[in-house]
Amino acid sequence: MKRLDKSEIIFKVLAYVLLTMFALLCLYPLVYVVSVSISSVKAVEGGKVVLYPIGFQTGALKAIIMGEYGRKYWLAYSNTIYYTVFGTAVSMFVAITGAYALSKTRLMFGRGFNFLLVFTMWFNAGMIPTYKNFRSLGINNMFGYIIGIGFNAFNIILLRNAFSGVPHEIEEAATIDGATEFQLLTKIYIPMSKASVATVTMFYAISRWNGWFWATMILDDSDYPLQAHIRDTISSIAQEDSVVVRSYANRSLQYAMLVCSIIPIVIIYPQMQKYFAAGVNVGGVKE
């Protein structure tokens, strides 16, 4: 084993120390939110909660899970799951099929289509025209919301570049063996671009899970996703009388909503993170 010289040892020690500090700084807000959500009224309102819970209580979590705030909260939660699962599936179908077509040099007017796709990344109509366009098209329901915000030019370009990196010889060999376009896509291109496909899937899924702005603009309250519902509920809770007698503080209730909302992301995101660097590197650079 090669021995490290003094400068290399110092560099590695500093790198690990700095990375550890950065990781702790990123982790602290999550720990703080969890601690406040289960701390007592006196500790929260007195500003005593800094890192760990003080005066343990579960009233705020119970109010979200099965209490007075539960029905609307879980309705919004189910809406978000619908937007995330179904919306991501629709977006990925369009992104994969569009990227596959655009990656082909034999596509008629391919350069023009690629230019139009990139053009949408440079210029757009703006917020107000987009809103008026949604309204004129009748995009005011759950399915319309999925279609209206369902497509992203950057993600399609990312997949197009990944598909372009698949060796042409493999496609030729499969075509000679009688493979159809659908078989080429599902049996060759998608498996060989798995990292990029997984990355774009997570981009879409996280965007759907965290989406709230356009939902509040075009949807009714009953169709709100979770983040839009949390925003409105937190605003209403903040305006409530602080002297209302409860087993939990208003801020504990607000943070309990946040804790429940991030559980799926905390579970799923680390499992998919290994694909991110490879997916962006492969799809982001075209040789």
GROMACS .gro file of C-alpha atoms in nm:
model
  287
    1MET     CA    1   0.000   0.000   0.000
    2LYS     CA    2   0.130   0.342  -0.095
    3ARG     CA    3   0.216   0.560   0.202
    4LEU     CA    4   0.071   0.910   0.202
    5ASP     CA    5   0.303   1.203   0.249
    6LYS     CA    6   0.236   1.472   0.507
    7SER     CA    7   0.054   1.711   0.273
    8GLU     CA    8  -0.182   1.438   0.153
    9ILE     CA    9  -0.263   1.338   0.512
   10ILE     CA   10  -0.337   1.699   0.606
   11PHE     CA   11  -0.557   1.742   0.299
   12LYS     CA   12  -0.758   1.426   0.374
   13VAL     CA   13  -0.805   1.519   0.740
   14LEU     CA   14  -0.925   1.870   0.649
   15ALA     CA   15  -1.153   1.733   0.378
   16TYR     CA   16  -1.318   1.486   0.616
   17VAL     CA   17  -1.354   1.748   0.889
   18LEU     CA   18  -1.513   2.000   0.653
   19LEU     CA   19  -1.745   1.740   0.500
   20THR     CA   20  -1.850   1.623   0.846
   21MET     CA   21  -1.924   1.981   0.954
   22PHE     CA   22  -2.120   2.044   0.635
   23ALA     CA   23  -2.322   1.724   0.683
   24LEU     CA   24  -2.405   1.822   1.042
   25LEU     CA   25  -2.515   2.169   0.929
   26CYS     CA   26  -2.745   2.011   0.670
   27LEU     CA   27  -2.883   1.764   0.924
   28TYR     CA   28  -2.947   2.019   1.200
   29PRO     CA   29  -3.266   2.179   1.055
   30LEU     CA   30  -3.428   1.836   1.025
   31VAL     CA   31  -3.336   1.746   1.384
   32TYR     CA   32  -3.461   2.084   1.506
   33VAL     CA   33  -3.798   2.047   1.329
   34VAL     CA   34  -3.850   1.701   1.480
   35SER     CA   35  -3.750   1.825   1.827
   36VAL     CA   36  -3.989   2.121   1.822
   37SER     CA   37  -4.277   1.904   1.700
   38ILE     CA   38  -4.258   1.684   2.012
   39SER     CA   39  -4.153   1.941   2.274
   40SER     CA   40  -4.378   2.096   2.538
   41VAL     CA   41  -4.560   2.427   2.501
   42LYS     CA   42  -4.344   2.593   2.766
   43ALA     CA   43  -4.018   2.482   2.606
   44VAL     CA   44  -4.119   2.585   2.253
   45GLU     CA   45  -4.268   2.924   2.339
   46GLY     CA   46  -3.977   2.995   2.573
   47GLY     CA   47  -3.725   2.928   2.296
   48LYS     CA   48  -3.554   2.655   2.496
   49VAL     CA   49  -3.550   2.395   2.219
   50VAL     CA   50  -3.218   2.417   2.038
   51LEU     CA   51  -3.124   2.059   1.949
   52TYR     CA   52  -3.306   1.787   2.143
   53PRO     CA   53  -3.673   1.772   2.260
   54ILE     CA   54  -3.766   1.924   2.595
   55GLY     CA   55  -4.081   1.818   2.778
   56PHE     CA   56  -4.188   1.536   2.548
   57GLN     CA   57  -4.544   1.543   2.406
   58THR     CA   58  -4.719   1.384   2.110
   59GLY     CA   59  -5.027   1.605   2.096
   60ALA     CA   60  -4.919   1.784   1.778
   61LEU     CA   61  -4.854   1.459   1.592
   62LYS     CA   62  -5.186   1.315   1.713
   63ALA     CA   63  -5.368   1.627   1.592
   64ILE     CA   64  -5.222   1.566   1.244
   65ILE     CA   65  -5.256   1.189   1.232
   66MET     CA   66  -5.604   1.146   1.380
   67GLY     CA   67  -5.719   1.480   1.522
   68GLU     CA   68  -5.893   1.796   1.407
   69TYR     CA   69  -5.641   1.869   1.130
   70GLY     CA   70  -5.617   1.511   1.009
   71ARG     CA   71  -5.896   1.483   0.750
   72LYS     CA   72  -5.787   1.770   0.524
   73TYR     CA   73  -5.421   1.691   0.580
   74TRP     CA   74  -5.451   1.329   0.465
   75LEU     CA   75  -5.676   1.428   0.176
   76ALA     CA   76  -5.401   1.661   0.057
   77TYR     CA   77  -5.149   1.384   0.122
   78SER     CA   78  -5.344   1.146  -0.103
   79ASN     CA   79  -5.366   1.418  -0.369
   80THR     CA   80  -4.989   1.457  -0.361
   81ILE     CA   81  -4.934   1.083  -0.392
   82TYR     CA   82  -5.164   1.085  -0.696
   83TYR     CA   83  -4.980   1.381  -0.852
   84THR     CA   84  -4.643   1.224  -0.778
   85VAL     CA   85  -4.714   0.871  -0.901
   86PHE     CA   86  -4.946   0.937  -1.193
   87GLY     CA   87  -4.788   1.271  -1.286
   88THR     CA   88  -4.437   1.125  -1.287
   89ALA     CA   89  -4.555   0.832  -1.501
   90VAL     CA   90  -4.710   1.065  -1.759
   91SER     CA   91  -4.405   1.293  -1.760
   92MET     CA   92  -4.164   1.001  -1.798
   93PHE     CA   93  -4.365   0.852  -2.084
   94VAL     CA   94  -4.345   1.177  -2.278
   95ALA     CA   95  -3.980   1.239  -2.181
   96ILE     CA   96  -3.860   0.890  -2.279
   97THR     CA   97  -4.048   0.867  -2.607
   98GLY     CA   98  -3.961   1.226  -2.702
   99ALA     CA   99  -3.593   1.182  -2.611
  100TYR     CA  100  -3.574   0.854  -2.804
  101ALA     CA  101  -3.711   1.018  -3.119
  102LEU     CA  102  -3.489   1.325  -3.088
  103SER     CA  103  -3.179   1.112  -3.038
  104LYS     CA  104  -3.219   0.965  -3.388
  105THR     CA  105  -3.024   1.130  -3.669
  106ARG     CA  106  -3.273   0.981  -3.915
  107LEU     CA  107  -3.560   1.182  -3.764
  108MET     CA  108  -3.701   1.416  -4.029
  109PHE     CA  109  -3.659   1.782  -3.925
  110GLY     CA  110  -3.475   1.655  -3.617
  111ARG     CA  111  -3.254   1.963  -3.591
  112GLY     CA  112  -3.558   2.188  -3.599
  113PHE     CA  113  -3.739   1.993  -3.330
  114ASN     CA  114  -3.429   1.997  -3.110
  115PHE     CA  115  -3.396   2.373  -3.158
  116LEU     CA  116  -3.759   2.431  -3.064
  117LEU     CA  117  -3.713   2.220  -2.752
  118VAL     CA  118  -3.405   2.414  -2.642
  119PHE     CA  119  -3.575   2.743  -2.732
  120THR     CA  120  -3.837   2.684  -2.461
  121MET     CA  121  -3.554   2.680  -2.205
  122TRP     CA  122  -3.434   3.024  -2.315
  123PHE     CA  123  -3.765   3.202  -2.359
  124ASN     CA  124  -4.111   3.159  -2.210
  125ALA     CA  125  -4.433   3.355  -2.209
  126GLY     CA  126  -4.409   3.456  -1.843
  127MET     CA  127  -4.620   3.387  -1.538
  128ILE     CA  128  -4.932   3.589  -1.619
  129PRO     CA  129  -4.969   3.469  -1.981
  130THR     CA  130  -4.910   3.112  -1.863
  131TYR     CA  131  -5.181   3.151  -1.599
  132LYS     CA  132  -5.426   3.297  -1.852
  133ASN     CA  133  -5.341   3.015  -2.091
  134PHE     CA  134  -5.417   2.756  -1.822
  135ARG     CA  135  -5.749   2.925  -1.751
  136SER     CA  136  -5.848   2.950  -2.118
  137LEU     CA  137  -5.769   2.580  -2.167
  138GLY     CA  138  -5.978   2.482  -1.866
  139ILE     CA  139  -5.686   2.345  -1.665
  140ASN     CA  140  -5.857   2.361  -1.327
  141ASN     CA  141  -5.873   1.996  -1.219
  142MET     CA  142  -5.633   1.726  -1.107
  143PHE     CA  143  -5.572   1.571  -1.449
  144GLY     CA  144  -5.534   1.910  -1.617
  145TYR     CA  145  -5.283   2.012  -1.349
  146ILE     CA  146  -5.074   1.702  -1.422
  147ILE     CA  147  -5.070   1.775  -1.795
  148GLY     CA  148  -5.020   2.150  -1.755
  149ILE     CA  149  -4.698   2.123  -1.553
  150GLY     CA  150  -4.599   1.777  -1.673
  151PHE     CA  151  -4.312   1.840  -1.912
  152ASN     CA  152  -3.963   1.981  -1.875
  153ALA     CA  153  -3.731   2.049  -2.169
  154PHE     CA  154  -3.414   2.001  -1.962
  155ASN     CA  155  -3.516   1.649  -1.859
  156ILE     CA  156  -3.594   1.553  -2.219
  157ILE     CA  157  -3.255   1.685  -2.331
  158LEU     CA  158  -3.085   1.492  -2.051
  159LEU     CA  159  -3.243   1.168  -2.170
  160ARG     CA  160  -3.182   1.251  -2.536
  161ASN     CA  161  -2.810   1.287  -2.470
  162ALA     CA  162  -2.806   0.963  -2.273
  163PHE     CA  163  -2.981   0.777  -2.556
  164SER     CA  164  -2.742   0.930  -2.807
  165GLY     CA  165  -2.455   0.769  -2.617
  166VAL     CA  166  -2.585   0.416  -2.682
  167PRO     CA  167  -2.355   0.254  -2.945
  168HIS     CA  168  -2.518   0.251  -3.287
  169GLU     CA  169  -2.377  -0.096  -3.356
  170ILE     CA  170  -2.598  -0.246  -3.085
  171GLU     CA  171  -2.908  -0.098  -3.246
  172GLU     CA  172  -2.803  -0.225  -3.588
  173ALA     CA  173  -2.748  -0.577  -3.456
  174ALA     CA  174  -3.088  -0.578  -3.285
  175THR     CA  175  -3.257  -0.442  -3.598
  176ILE     CA  176  -3.103  -0.718  -3.809
  177ASP     CA  177  -3.246  -0.969  -3.560
  178GLY     CA  178  -3.591  -0.822  -3.619
  179ALA     CA  179  -3.630  -0.587  -3.321
  180THR     CA  180  -3.902  -0.323  -3.351
  181GLU     CA  181  -3.866   0.039  -3.239
  182PHE     CA  182  -4.055  -0.041  -2.920
  183GLN     CA  183  -3.823  -0.333  -2.847
  184LEU     CA  184  -3.517  -0.118  -2.917
  185LEU     CA  185  -3.640   0.139  -2.667
  186THR     CA  186  -3.745  -0.100  -2.390
  187LYS     CA  187  -3.482  -0.371  -2.431
  188ILE     CA  188  -3.174  -0.167  -2.524
  189TYR     CA  189  -3.199   0.209  -2.474
  190ILE     CA  190  -3.374   0.224  -2.138
  191PRO     CA  191  -3.166  -0.052  -1.971
  192MET     CA  192  -2.840   0.098  -2.103
  193SER     CA  193  -2.947   0.445  -1.978
  194LYS     CA  194  -3.081   0.326  -1.642
  195ALA     CA  195  -2.892   0.586  -1.439
  196SER     CA  196  -3.023   0.877  -1.646
  197VAL     CA  197  -3.378   0.741  -1.647
  198ALA     CA  198  -3.369   0.699  -1.268
  199THR     CA  199  -3.231   1.050  -1.226
  200VAL     CA  200  -3.498   1.212  -1.441
  201THR     CA  201  -3.766   1.008  -1.265
  202MET     CA  202  -3.651   1.146  -0.930
  203PHE     CA  203  -3.636   1.500  -1.070
  204TYR     CA  204  -4.000   1.472  -1.177
  205ALA     CA  205  -4.113   1.295  -0.858
  206ILE     CA  206  -3.952   1.549  -0.625
  207SER     CA  207  -4.091   1.835  -0.832
  208ARG     CA  208  -4.442   1.688  -0.806
  209TRP     CA  209  -4.407   1.619  -0.434
  210ASN     CA  210  -4.287   1.971  -0.356
  211GLY     CA  211  -4.511   2.153  -0.603
  212TRP     CA  212  -4.747   2.412  -0.462
  213PHE     CA  213  -4.743   2.741  -0.658
  214TRP     CA  214  -4.942   2.647  -0.968
  215ALA     CA  215  -5.168   2.428  -0.758
  216THR     CA  216  -5.279   2.729  -0.554
  217MET     CA  217  -5.332   2.926  -0.876
  218ILE     CA  218  -5.549   2.683  -1.071
  219LEU     CA  219  -5.694   2.422  -0.831
  220ASP     CA  220  -5.975   2.422  -0.574
  221ASP     CA  221  -5.891   2.368  -0.208
  222SER     CA  222  -6.014   2.007  -0.217
  223ASP     CA  223  -5.760   1.927  -0.493
  224TYR     CA  224  -5.464   2.094  -0.324
  225PRO     CA  225  -5.142   1.893  -0.296
  226LEU     CA  226  -4.981   1.856   0.045
  227GLN     CA  227  -4.738   2.147   0.021
  228ALA     CA  228  -5.011   2.393  -0.077
  229HIS     CA  229  -5.231   2.269   0.209
  230ILE     CA  230  -4.942   2.299   0.456
  231ARG     CA  231  -4.872   2.654   0.346
  232ASP     CA  232  -5.233   2.761   0.397
  233THR     CA  233  -5.268   2.573   0.727
  234ILE     CA  234  -4.945   2.713   0.869
  235SER     CA  235  -5.062   3.064   0.780
  236SER     CA  236  -5.396   3.009   0.952
  237ILE     CA  237  -5.235   2.853   1.260
  238ALA     CA  238  -4.996   3.147   1.291
  239GLN     CA  239  -5.295   3.382   1.312
  240GLU     CA  240  -5.466   3.184   1.588
  241ASP     CA  241  -5.477   3.313   1.943
  242SER     CA  242  -5.157   3.197   2.115
  243VAL     CA  243  -5.337   3.164   2.450
  244VAL     CA  244  -5.556   2.875   2.330
  245VAL     CA  245  -5.508   2.596   2.584
  246ARG     CA  246  -5.348   2.293   2.415
  247SER     CA  247  -5.101   2.024   2.504
  248TYR     CA  248  -4.878   2.153   2.223
  249ALA     CA  249  -4.763   2.487   2.086
  250ASN     CA  250  -4.879   2.625   1.752
  251ARG     CA  251  -4.526   2.594   1.619
  252SER     CA  252  -4.515   2.229   1.725
  253LEU     CA  253  -4.825   2.168   1.514
  254GLN     CA  254  -4.669   2.344   1.216
  255TYR     CA  255  -4.350   2.142   1.242
  256ALA     CA  256  -4.542   1.818   1.294
  257MET     CA  257  -4.698   1.874   0.951
  258LEU     CA  258  -4.354   1.917   0.801
  259VAL     CA  259  -4.222   1.603   0.970
  260CYS     CA  260  -4.505   1.389   0.832
  261SER     CA  261  -4.463   1.537   0.484
  262ILE     CA  262  -4.093   1.455   0.446
  263ILE     CA  263  -4.105   1.091   0.560
  264PRO     CA  264  -4.144   0.941   0.208
  265ILE     CA  265  -3.864   1.157   0.066
  266VAL     CA  266  -3.631   1.068   0.355
  267ILE     CA  267  -3.696   0.698   0.291
  268ILE     CA  268  -3.682   0.694  -0.091
  269TYR     CA  269  -3.427   0.963  -0.177
  270PRO     CA  270  -3.117   0.791  -0.029
  271GLN     CA  271  -3.203   0.474  -0.222
  272MET     CA  272  -3.200   0.666  -0.552
  273GLN     CA  273  -2.909   0.900  -0.481
  274LYS     CA  274  -2.651   0.656  -0.620
  275TYR     CA  275  -2.796   0.709  -0.967
  276PHE     CA  276  -2.776   1.088  -0.961
  277ALA     CA  277  -2.409   1.155  -1.033
  278ALA     CA  278  -2.389   0.887  -1.299
  279GLY     CA  279  -2.716   0.995  -1.458
  280VAL     CA  280  -2.627   1.362  -1.483
  281ASN     CA  281  -2.273   1.289  -1.606
  282VAL     CA  282  -2.390   1.048  -1.875
  283GLY     CA  283  -2.689   1.253  -1.990
  284GLY     CA  284  -2.546   1.598  -1.944
  285VAL     CA  285  -2.246   1.563  -2.175
  286LYS     CA  286  -2.278   1.453  -2.535
  287GLU     CA  287  -1.964   1.321  -2.693
   0.00000   0.00000   0.00000
